[in-house]
Coordinates of C-alpha atoms in Angstrom, one line a residue:
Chain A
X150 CA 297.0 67.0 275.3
X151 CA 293.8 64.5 274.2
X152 CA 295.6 61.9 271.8
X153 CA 293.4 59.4 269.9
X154 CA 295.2 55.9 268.7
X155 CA 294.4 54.0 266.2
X156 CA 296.0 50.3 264.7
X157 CA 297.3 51.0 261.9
X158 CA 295.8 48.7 259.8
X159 CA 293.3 45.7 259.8
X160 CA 292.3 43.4 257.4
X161 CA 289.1 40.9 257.1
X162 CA 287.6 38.7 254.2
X163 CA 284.2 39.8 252.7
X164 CA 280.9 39.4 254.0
X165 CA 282.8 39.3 257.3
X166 CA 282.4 42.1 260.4
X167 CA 285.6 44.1 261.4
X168 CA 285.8 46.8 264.7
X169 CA 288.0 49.6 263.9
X170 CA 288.9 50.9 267.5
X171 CA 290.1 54.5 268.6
X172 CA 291.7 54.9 272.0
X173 CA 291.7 57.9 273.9
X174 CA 294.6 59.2 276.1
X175 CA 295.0 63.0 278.2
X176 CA 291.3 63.4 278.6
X177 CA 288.2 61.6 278.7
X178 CA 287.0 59.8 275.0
X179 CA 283.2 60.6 275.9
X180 CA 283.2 64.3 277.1
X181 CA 282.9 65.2 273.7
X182 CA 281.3 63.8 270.0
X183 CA 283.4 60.9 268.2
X184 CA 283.7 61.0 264.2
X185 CA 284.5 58.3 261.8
X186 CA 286.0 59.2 258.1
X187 CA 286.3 57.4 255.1
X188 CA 289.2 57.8 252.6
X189 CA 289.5 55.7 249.9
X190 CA 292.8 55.5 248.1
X191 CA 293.4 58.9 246.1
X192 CA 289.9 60.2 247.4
X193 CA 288.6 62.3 249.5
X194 CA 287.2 62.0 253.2
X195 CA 284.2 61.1 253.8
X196 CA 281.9 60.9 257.3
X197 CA 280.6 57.7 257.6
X198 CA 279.3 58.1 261.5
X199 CA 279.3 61.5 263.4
X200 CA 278.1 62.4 267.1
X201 CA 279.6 58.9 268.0
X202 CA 276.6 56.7 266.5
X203 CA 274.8 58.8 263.6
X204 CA 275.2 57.9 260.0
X205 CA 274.6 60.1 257.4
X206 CA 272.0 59.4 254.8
X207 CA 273.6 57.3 252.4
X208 CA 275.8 55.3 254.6
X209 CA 274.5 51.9 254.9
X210 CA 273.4 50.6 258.1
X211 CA 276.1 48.2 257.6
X212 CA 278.3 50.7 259.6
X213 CA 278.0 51.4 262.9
X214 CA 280.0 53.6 265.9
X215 CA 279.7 53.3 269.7
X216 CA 281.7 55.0 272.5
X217 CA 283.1 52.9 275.4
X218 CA 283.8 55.3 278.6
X219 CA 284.9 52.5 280.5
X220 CA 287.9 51.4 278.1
X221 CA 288.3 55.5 277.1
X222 CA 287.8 54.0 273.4
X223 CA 285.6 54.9 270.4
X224 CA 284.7 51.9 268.0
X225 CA 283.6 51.6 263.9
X226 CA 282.1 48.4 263.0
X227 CA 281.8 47.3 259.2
X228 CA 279.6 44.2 258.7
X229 CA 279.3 42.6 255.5
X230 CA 282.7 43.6 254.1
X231 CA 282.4 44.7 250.7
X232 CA 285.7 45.1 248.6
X233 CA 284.8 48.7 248.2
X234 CA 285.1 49.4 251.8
X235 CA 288.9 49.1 251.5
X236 CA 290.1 52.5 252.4
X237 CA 291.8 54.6 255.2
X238 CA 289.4 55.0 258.5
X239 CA 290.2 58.3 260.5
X240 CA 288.7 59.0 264.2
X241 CA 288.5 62.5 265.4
X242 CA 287.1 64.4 268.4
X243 CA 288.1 67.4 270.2
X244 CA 289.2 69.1 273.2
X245 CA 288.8 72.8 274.4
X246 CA 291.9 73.9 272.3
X247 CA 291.9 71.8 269.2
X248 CA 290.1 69.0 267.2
X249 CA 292.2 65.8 267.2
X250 CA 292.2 63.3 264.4
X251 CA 293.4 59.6 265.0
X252 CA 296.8 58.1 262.6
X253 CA 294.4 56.4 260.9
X254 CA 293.6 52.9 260.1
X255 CA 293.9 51.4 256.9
X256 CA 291.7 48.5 255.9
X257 CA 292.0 45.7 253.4
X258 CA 289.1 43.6 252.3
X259 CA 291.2 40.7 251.2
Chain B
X220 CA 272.7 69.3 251.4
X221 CA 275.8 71.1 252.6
X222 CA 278.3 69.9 249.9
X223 CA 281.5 72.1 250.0
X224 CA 283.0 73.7 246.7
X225 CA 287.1 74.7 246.9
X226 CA 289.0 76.8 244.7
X227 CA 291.8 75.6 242.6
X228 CA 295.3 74.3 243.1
X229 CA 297.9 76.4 243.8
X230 CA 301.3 76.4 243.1
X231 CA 303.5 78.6 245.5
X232 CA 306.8 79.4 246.1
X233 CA 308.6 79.5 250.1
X234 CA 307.8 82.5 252.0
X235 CA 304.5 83.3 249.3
X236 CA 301.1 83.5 251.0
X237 CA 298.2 81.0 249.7
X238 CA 294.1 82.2 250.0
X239 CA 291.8 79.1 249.9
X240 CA 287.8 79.5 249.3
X241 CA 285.3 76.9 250.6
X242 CA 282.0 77.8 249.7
X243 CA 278.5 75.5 249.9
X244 CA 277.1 74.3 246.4
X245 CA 273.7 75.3 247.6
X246 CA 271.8 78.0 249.6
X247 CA 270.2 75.6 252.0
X248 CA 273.3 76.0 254.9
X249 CA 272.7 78.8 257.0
X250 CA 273.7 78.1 260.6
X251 CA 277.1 76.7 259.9
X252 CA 280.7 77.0 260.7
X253 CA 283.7 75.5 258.6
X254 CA 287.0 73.7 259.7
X255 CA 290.5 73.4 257.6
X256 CA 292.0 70.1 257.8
X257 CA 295.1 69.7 255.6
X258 CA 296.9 66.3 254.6
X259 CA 300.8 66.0 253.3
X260 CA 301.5 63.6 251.1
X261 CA 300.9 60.2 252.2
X262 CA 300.4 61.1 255.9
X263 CA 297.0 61.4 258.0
X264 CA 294.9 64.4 258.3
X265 CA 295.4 67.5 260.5
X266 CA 293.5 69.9 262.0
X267 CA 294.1 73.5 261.4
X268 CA 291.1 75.3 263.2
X269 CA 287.7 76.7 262.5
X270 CA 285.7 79.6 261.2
X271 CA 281.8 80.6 262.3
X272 CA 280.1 81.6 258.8
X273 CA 277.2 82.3 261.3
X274 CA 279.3 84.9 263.6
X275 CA 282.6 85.2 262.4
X276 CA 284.1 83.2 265.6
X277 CA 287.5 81.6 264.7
X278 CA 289.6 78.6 266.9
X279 CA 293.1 78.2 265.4
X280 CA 294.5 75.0 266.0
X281 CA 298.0 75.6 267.9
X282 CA 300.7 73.8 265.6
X283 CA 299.8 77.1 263.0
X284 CA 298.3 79.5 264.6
X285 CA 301.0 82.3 264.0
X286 CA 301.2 81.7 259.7
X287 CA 296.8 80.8 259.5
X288 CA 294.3 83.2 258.9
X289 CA 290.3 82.5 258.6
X290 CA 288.0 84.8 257.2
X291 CA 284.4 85.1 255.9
X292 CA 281.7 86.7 253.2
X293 CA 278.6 86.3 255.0
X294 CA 276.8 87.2 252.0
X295 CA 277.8 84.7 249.8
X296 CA 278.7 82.5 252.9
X297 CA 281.9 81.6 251.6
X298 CA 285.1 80.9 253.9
X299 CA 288.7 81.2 253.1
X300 CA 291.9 80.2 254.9
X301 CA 295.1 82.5 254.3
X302 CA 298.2 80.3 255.2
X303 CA 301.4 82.7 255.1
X304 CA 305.6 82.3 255.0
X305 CA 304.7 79.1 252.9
X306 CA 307.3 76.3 253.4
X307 CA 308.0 72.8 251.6
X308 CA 306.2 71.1 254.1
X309 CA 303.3 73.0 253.8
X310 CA 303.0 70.7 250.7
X311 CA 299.5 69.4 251.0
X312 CA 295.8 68.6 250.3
X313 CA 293.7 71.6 252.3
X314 CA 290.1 70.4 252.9
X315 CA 286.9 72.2 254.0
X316 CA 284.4 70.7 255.9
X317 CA 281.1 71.6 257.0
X318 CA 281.4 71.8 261.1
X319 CA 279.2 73.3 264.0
X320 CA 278.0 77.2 263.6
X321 CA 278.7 77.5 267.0
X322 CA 281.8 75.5 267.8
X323 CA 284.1 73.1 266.1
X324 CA 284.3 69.7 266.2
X325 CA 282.3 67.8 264.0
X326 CA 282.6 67.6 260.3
X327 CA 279.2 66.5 258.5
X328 CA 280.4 67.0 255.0
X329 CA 283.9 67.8 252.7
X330 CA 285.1 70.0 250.5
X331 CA 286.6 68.3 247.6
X332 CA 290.5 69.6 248.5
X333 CA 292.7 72.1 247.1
X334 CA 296.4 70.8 246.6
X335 CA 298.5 74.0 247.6
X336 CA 302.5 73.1 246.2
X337 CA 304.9 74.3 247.4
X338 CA 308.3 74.8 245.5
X339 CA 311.1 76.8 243.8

C-alpha cells in the first residue's frame, strides 16, 4: 500500500524559510498529483498547493511545493514565517485504490 | 468559486445511520466530483472515498467500504455520504471537498465540516 510520512512537527523563527517534507513508500511519489493542506488549530483544512506546485488564488507566493522522484519525496516550503502560519500541514496523493493523506506535520512559528 | 456548504451536526446513537449533504454555495461548478475525508478527535485526516456529481461514479476507500454510502442530486448538485452501524469511534469531523469530476485525488476546496457524535 502507498504510505506518505511526514515529521511530526517542525518549528522555525519568523521571517525565516522552513521545508515541510512528505516521503513516499509502496509506490512511486510522482506517478500521481501531490497536495498540501493547511489546518490551523480548531479550523478547517485548507489547500495551500495542489498538482504538486499550484497555489490557489489567495495563497501567497510565499508558499511553494516541489516533487523529488529521486528521493520518492514531496516538499512545502514557507518563506517569510509569519506567526499565522502556525498550523497543522497534511500531504496527500493517491493510488489506484485510495487517496492517502500524510500524519501530518505540525508547525510552530516560535 | 467552488466553496462547499455542509449540513448540520449530528448527534447519533451506536448502530444509527448518519446522511451528510455537501453542496457548492454557487452555480459556477459543473464538472466536479466530491471526496469525504473525516478526522477523530485530535487525530489526522482520512480518506473515505469519492463521488462524480458529473456521472455518478463512486471509489470507496477500503477501511469503510462495507458501512459508506455516496450518493448524488444532479439537479441541485448536491452530494451526501450515508455512514451506517455507527460506532464510538466513528466520532468525528466529516469534510467535503471539491475533487476531480472524473477521478479522485485532488481537493481544491472544503466544506466547512459536520461533527457527527456518536453516543448513548
Amino acid at each position: 500500500n502507498f504510505r506518505l510520512t511526514q515529521p511530526h512537527s517542525v518549528s522555525e523563527s519568523p521571517g525565516k524559510a522552513v521545508t515541510i517534507s512528505c516521503t513516499g513508500s509502496g509506490g512511486s511519489i510522482a506517478r500521481n498529483y501531490v497536495q498540501w493542506y493547511q489546518q490551523r488549530p480548531g479550523g478547517v483544512p485548507t489547500t495551500v498547493i495542489y498538482e504538486d506546485d499550484q497555489r490557489p488564488s489567495g495563497v501567497p507566493d510565499r508558499f511553494s511545493g516541489s516533487v523529488d522522484s529521486s528521493s520518492n519525496s514531496a516538499s512545502l516550503t514557507i518563506s517569510g514565517l509569519k506567526t499565522e502560519d502556525e498550523a497543522d500541514y497534511y500531504c496527500q496523493s493517491y493510488d489506484i485504490d485510495n487517496g492517502v493523506f500524510g500524519g501530518g506535520t505540525r508547525l510552530s512559528v516560535l | 468559486q467552488g466553496h462547499l456548504v455542509q449540513s448540520g451536526g449530528e448527534v447519533k446513537e451506536p448502530g444509527a445511520s448518519v446522511k451528510i449533504s455537501c453542496r457548492p454555495s454557487d452555480d459556477t461548478l459543473r464538472n466536479f466530483g466530491i471526496s469525504w475525508v473525516r478526522q477523530a478527535p485530535g487525530q489526522g485526516l482520512e480518506w473515505m472515498g469519492w463521488i462524480s456529481v458529473y456521472n455518478g461514479n463512486t471509489k470507496y476507500g477500503q477501511k469503510m467500504q462495507d458501512r459508506v454510502t455516496f450518493t448524488t442530486d444532479t439537479s441541485t448538485r448536491t452530494a451526501y455520504m450515508e455512514l451506517r452501524s455507527l460506532r464510538s469511534d466513528d466520532t468525528a469531523v466529516y469534510y467535503c471537498a471539491r475533487d476531480r469530476g472524473y477521478t479522485y485525488g485532488v481537493f481544491y476546496n472544503w466544506g466547512q465540516g459536520t461533527l457527527v457524535t456518536v453516543s448513548s
